[in-house]
Amino acid sequence: YNCALRRLDWQQEQGFVSSLALGYNEVEIQRGMTTSSTAIFIPFMTRELRMAGQALYYGMNALSHNVIMADRKKLKSANGMYLGSTGSGKSFAAKRELLNVFLTIPQDRIIVVDPMGEYAPLVRRLGGQVIEIAPDSPHHLNPMDVELNMAAGESPLSMKADFLLSLCELVVGGKEGLQPIEKTVIDRCVRLVYREQALGLETAKTPLLQDLYEELLRQPEPEARRVATALELYCTGSLNLFNHPTNVKTDSRVVCIVLKNMGENLRKIAMHITNEFVSQAVDQNFHEGA
């Protein structure tokens, strides 16, 4: 191994003391080494992750068996994901983090989009709001809800118009999507539907999807009738679960939206509306400084 041994005659005690991690060299023998060679003598073979402050438990270091404590909000990107094979504990780890956030960081809000309904029991035990989106569910989210009290420079109605354009594009379908005339008509109707709210009238009510449908029917363009006909199924037809006022507590600290019982015809639309709800909640929290 290109390593020559030297016997320390009558210096066994000094050699033993010098070999200890005390920083003493009693035999006056030195040797220059590269950093890679020196690293062999370092007893720590793994890096530890233990952040201060409101750090959360994320598991145990497989080599040192020390706990991993991290605060993702201090990182350059606070996003995270759980990866693993089936049955490896991804859902359990996510629920554990949810519970840790609930118990240790009271100013944080928790929103869960639950496609399989596995987080609902935990959210109920925490006193949160479980919203079950299904054709026969009594819970309703109104896709026309809008928060007008946003930061300066932002236009809530323009953002809502953009969302409703993408929603109508999902409803109308087709490879080409909405035509320019159809987009113009939808944007016009959205502004007409929200006119009273935009003016700040006390009698203004939050519109429903049916209000947009009826406004489209009043337009002279044939493209407006085409879009209205596509919306009819979701306004007055059998899939009208999104044509109701919001009747759940959406401002609860812990909210779980369950999509387990959604059929194929509604799943994409339900996911789109759910993403809009989460986006509005994030924007509102940012505006409030939360």
XYZ file of C-alpha atoms in Angstrom:
290
model
C 0.000 0.000 0.000
C 3.077 2.278 -0.313
C 3.038 2.777 3.432
C 6.233 2.290 5.475
C 5.838 1.470 9.179
C 8.183 2.799 11.811
C 8.507 1.275 15.266
C 8.514 3.680 18.189
C 11.001 2.108 20.544
C 10.580 3.389 24.115
C 7.929 5.841 22.879
C 4.802 3.715 23.006
C 3.017 6.030 25.441
C 3.886 9.156 23.443
C 2.783 7.444 20.235
C -0.539 6.415 21.777
C -1.233 9.951 23.017
C -0.312 11.394 19.621
C -2.746 9.034 17.861
C -5.699 10.330 19.874
C -7.882 13.138 18.506
C -6.515 15.614 21.056
C -4.302 17.770 18.856
C -1.053 16.736 20.627
C 2.022 15.455 18.817
C 4.561 14.142 21.330
C 6.758 12.206 18.911
C 7.631 15.135 16.623
C 6.922 13.128 13.474
C 5.049 14.992 10.715
C 4.029 14.198 7.168
C 2.466 16.319 4.446
C -0.806 14.961 3.024
C -3.308 15.998 0.384
C -6.871 16.893 1.368
C -8.249 13.640 -0.062
C -5.827 11.649 2.061
C -6.582 13.732 5.144
C -10.325 13.177 4.695
C -9.809 9.483 5.469
C -8.978 10.353 9.066
C -12.096 12.470 9.624
C -14.572 10.383 11.653
C -17.654 12.070 10.116
C -18.564 10.278 6.884
C -21.871 12.063 6.166
C -23.239 15.591 6.080
C -25.920 16.498 8.581
C -28.995 18.650 7.917
C -30.210 20.393 11.037
C -31.521 23.914 10.484
C -32.437 26.285 13.300
C -35.701 28.165 13.779
C -39.054 26.675 12.740
C -37.471 23.554 11.276
C -39.571 20.436 10.713
C -38.693 16.771 11.114
C -38.100 15.043 7.763
C -36.649 11.704 8.821
C -33.393 10.157 9.974
C -29.939 10.149 8.400
C -29.341 6.578 7.237
C -25.605 6.712 8.053
C -25.368 8.731 11.266
C -28.908 7.992 12.551
C -29.334 11.667 13.464
C -32.633 13.430 12.805
C -33.056 15.643 9.736
C -34.549 19.026 10.639
C -35.152 21.538 7.843
C -37.082 24.729 7.149
C -37.953 24.709 3.445
C -39.006 28.365 3.511
C -35.379 29.391 4.106
C -34.199 27.669 0.929
C -33.858 29.286 -2.475
C -36.894 27.290 -3.629
C -39.341 26.218 -0.926
C -41.057 23.618 -3.102
C -40.782 19.929 -2.288
C -42.048 16.515 -3.285
C -42.137 12.980 -1.934
C -40.788 10.251 -4.210
C -40.822 6.518 -3.550
C -42.234 3.167 -4.533
C -45.711 1.955 -3.616
C -46.034 1.361 0.108
C -42.804 3.164 1.010
C -44.588 5.744 3.185
C -45.022 8.799 0.963
C -48.538 9.577 2.211
C -47.518 8.994 5.822
C -44.581 11.393 5.445
C -46.819 14.055 3.879
C -49.376 13.700 6.688
C -46.602 13.907 9.278
C -45.336 17.146 7.745
C -48.906 18.494 7.615
C -49.351 17.723 11.316
C -45.970 19.250 12.212
C -46.841 22.470 10.370
C -50.243 22.592 12.085
C -48.724 22.195 15.560
C -45.553 24.294 15.262
C -46.235 27.088 12.718
C -49.645 28.608 13.567
C -49.394 31.370 10.939
C -49.177 28.894 8.041
C -52.291 27.857 6.118
C -52.697 24.284 4.831
C -54.621 23.386 1.660
C -54.769 19.753 0.521
C -56.006 18.615 -2.888
C -56.962 15.008 -2.139
C -57.736 12.844 -5.206
C -58.223 9.657 -3.140
C -59.819 10.969 0.069
C -56.980 9.723 2.302
C -56.261 13.062 4.015
C -59.873 13.878 4.935
C -59.931 11.943 8.278
C -56.807 13.750 9.515
C -58.157 17.165 8.488
C -61.429 16.463 10.316
C -59.515 15.528 13.488
C -57.634 18.828 13.236
C -60.908 20.750 13.020
C -60.378 21.739 9.402
C -62.839 22.034 6.511
C -63.286 19.006 4.247
C -64.851 19.875 0.870
C -66.101 16.846 -1.039
C -66.557 17.697 -4.707
C -68.954 15.180 -6.270
C -72.244 15.234 -8.227
C -74.215 14.153 -5.133
C -72.234 16.177 -2.579
C -73.857 18.988 -0.554
C -70.589 20.957 -0.732
C -70.205 23.554 -3.463
C -67.416 25.811 -4.745
C -68.527 28.667 -6.954
C -65.998 29.118 -9.792
C -67.256 32.703 -10.202
C -66.035 33.791 -6.748
C -63.600 36.692 -7.015
C -61.574 38.657 -4.464
C -61.578 42.325 -5.471
C -59.381 43.534 -2.590
C -56.002 42.737 -4.098
C -52.718 44.588 -4.260
C -52.347 47.684 -6.390
C -51.399 47.010 -9.978
C -53.348 43.757 -10.167
C -56.678 43.374 -11.927
C -58.845 40.697 -10.277
C -61.449 40.849 -13.054
C -58.824 40.353 -15.750
C -57.438 37.363 -13.872
C -60.946 35.949 -13.427
C -61.683 36.511 -17.122
C -58.533 34.592 -18.012
C -59.618 31.723 -15.735
C -63.119 31.617 -17.224
C -61.654 31.633 -20.734
C -59.603 28.550 -19.907
C -62.646 26.961 -18.225
C -64.789 27.533 -21.318
C -61.991 26.107 -23.435
C -62.157 22.908 -21.385
C -65.945 22.796 -21.710
C -66.117 23.530 -25.436
C -63.266 21.121 -26.146
C -61.848 20.348 -29.539
C -58.280 20.365 -30.800
C -58.316 24.026 -31.820
C -60.002 25.296 -28.652
C -61.782 28.640 -28.600
C -61.737 30.866 -31.651
C -60.744 34.559 -31.317
C -64.360 35.738 -31.690
C -65.491 33.318 -28.979
C -62.776 34.571 -26.619
C -63.827 38.163 -27.254
C -67.483 37.368 -26.565
C -66.653 35.499 -23.344
C -64.462 38.362 -22.098
C -67.254 40.851 -22.831
C -69.820 38.737 -20.973
C -67.526 38.284 -17.978
C -67.199 42.054 -17.592
C -70.959 42.482 -17.909
C -71.623 39.805 -15.297
C -69.208 41.410 -12.808
C -70.280 44.972 -13.582
C -72.126 45.551 -10.293
C -69.278 44.104 -8.238
C -66.719 46.206 -10.106
C -68.739 49.341 -9.298
C -68.738 48.420 -5.607
C -72.520 48.388 -5.246
C -73.750 47.121 -1.873
C -76.530 45.152 -3.562
C -74.078 43.310 -5.816
C -74.176 39.534 -5.515
C -71.527 37.068 -6.545
C -72.622 35.733 -9.949
C -73.062 32.073 -10.777
C -72.004 30.129 -13.834
C -75.602 30.362 -15.029
C -75.356 34.168 -15.097
C -72.501 33.858 -17.584
C -74.549 31.319 -19.557
C -77.567 33.652 -19.742
C -75.373 36.616 -20.694
C -73.904 34.594 -23.551
C -77.408 33.810 -24.812
C -78.167 37.537 -24.964
C -75.268 38.235 -27.317
C -76.005 38.559 -31.061
C -72.996 36.542 -32.287
C -73.595 32.883 -33.226
C -70.273 32.035 -31.536
C -71.779 33.131 -28.213
C -74.644 30.664 -28.612
C -72.148 27.877 -29.367
C -70.292 28.505 -26.117
C -73.577 28.861 -24.194
C -74.801 25.536 -25.558
C -71.603 23.862 -24.352
C -72.061 25.435 -20.883
C -75.706 24.350 -20.632
C -74.779 20.883 -19.315
C -72.921 22.484 -16.388
C -75.532 25.168 -15.657
C -78.977 23.627 -16.065
C -78.043 20.049 -16.961
C -77.187 17.006 -14.871
C -73.611 18.173 -14.160
C -74.558 21.483 -12.544
C -72.669 20.973 -9.261
C -70.555 24.090 -9.959
C -73.623 26.266 -10.550
C -74.202 27.005 -6.845
C -72.986 29.596 -4.343
C -70.045 28.552 -2.194
C -71.488 27.011 0.981
C -68.329 25.838 2.771
C -65.802 27.614 4.980
C -63.038 28.300 2.484
C -61.048 30.526 4.868
C -60.405 27.737 7.381
C -56.760 27.279 8.329
C -56.823 23.657 7.117
C -58.827 22.864 3.972
C -59.016 19.497 2.223
C -60.658 19.255 -1.216
C -61.645 15.644 -1.945
C -62.013 14.653 -5.615
C -62.355 10.902 -5.083
C -65.905 10.548 -6.398
C -65.511 12.675 -9.509
C -66.352 11.050 -12.833
C -64.254 11.357 -15.961
C -66.542 14.017 -17.450
C -65.976 16.367 -14.518
C -62.487 15.529 -13.254
C -60.579 17.963 -15.500
C -63.035 20.772 -14.799
C -62.973 20.026 -11.065
C -59.167 20.101 -11.028
C -59.174 23.393 -12.922
C -61.611 25.005 -10.478
C -59.671 23.588 -7.522
C -56.434 25.085 -8.848
C -58.190 28.442 -9.176
C -59.347 28.221 -5.552
C -55.797 27.450 -4.374
C -54.385 30.258 -6.523
C -56.852 32.777 -5.081
C -56.028 31.655 -1.533
C -52.287 32.057 -2.171
C -52.784 35.508 -3.718
C -54.963 36.620 -0.820
C -52.457 35.381 1.772
C -49.644 37.159 -0.075
C -51.691 40.377 -0.156
C -52.317 40.101 3.592
C -48.655 39.386 4.260
C -49.308 35.850 5.504
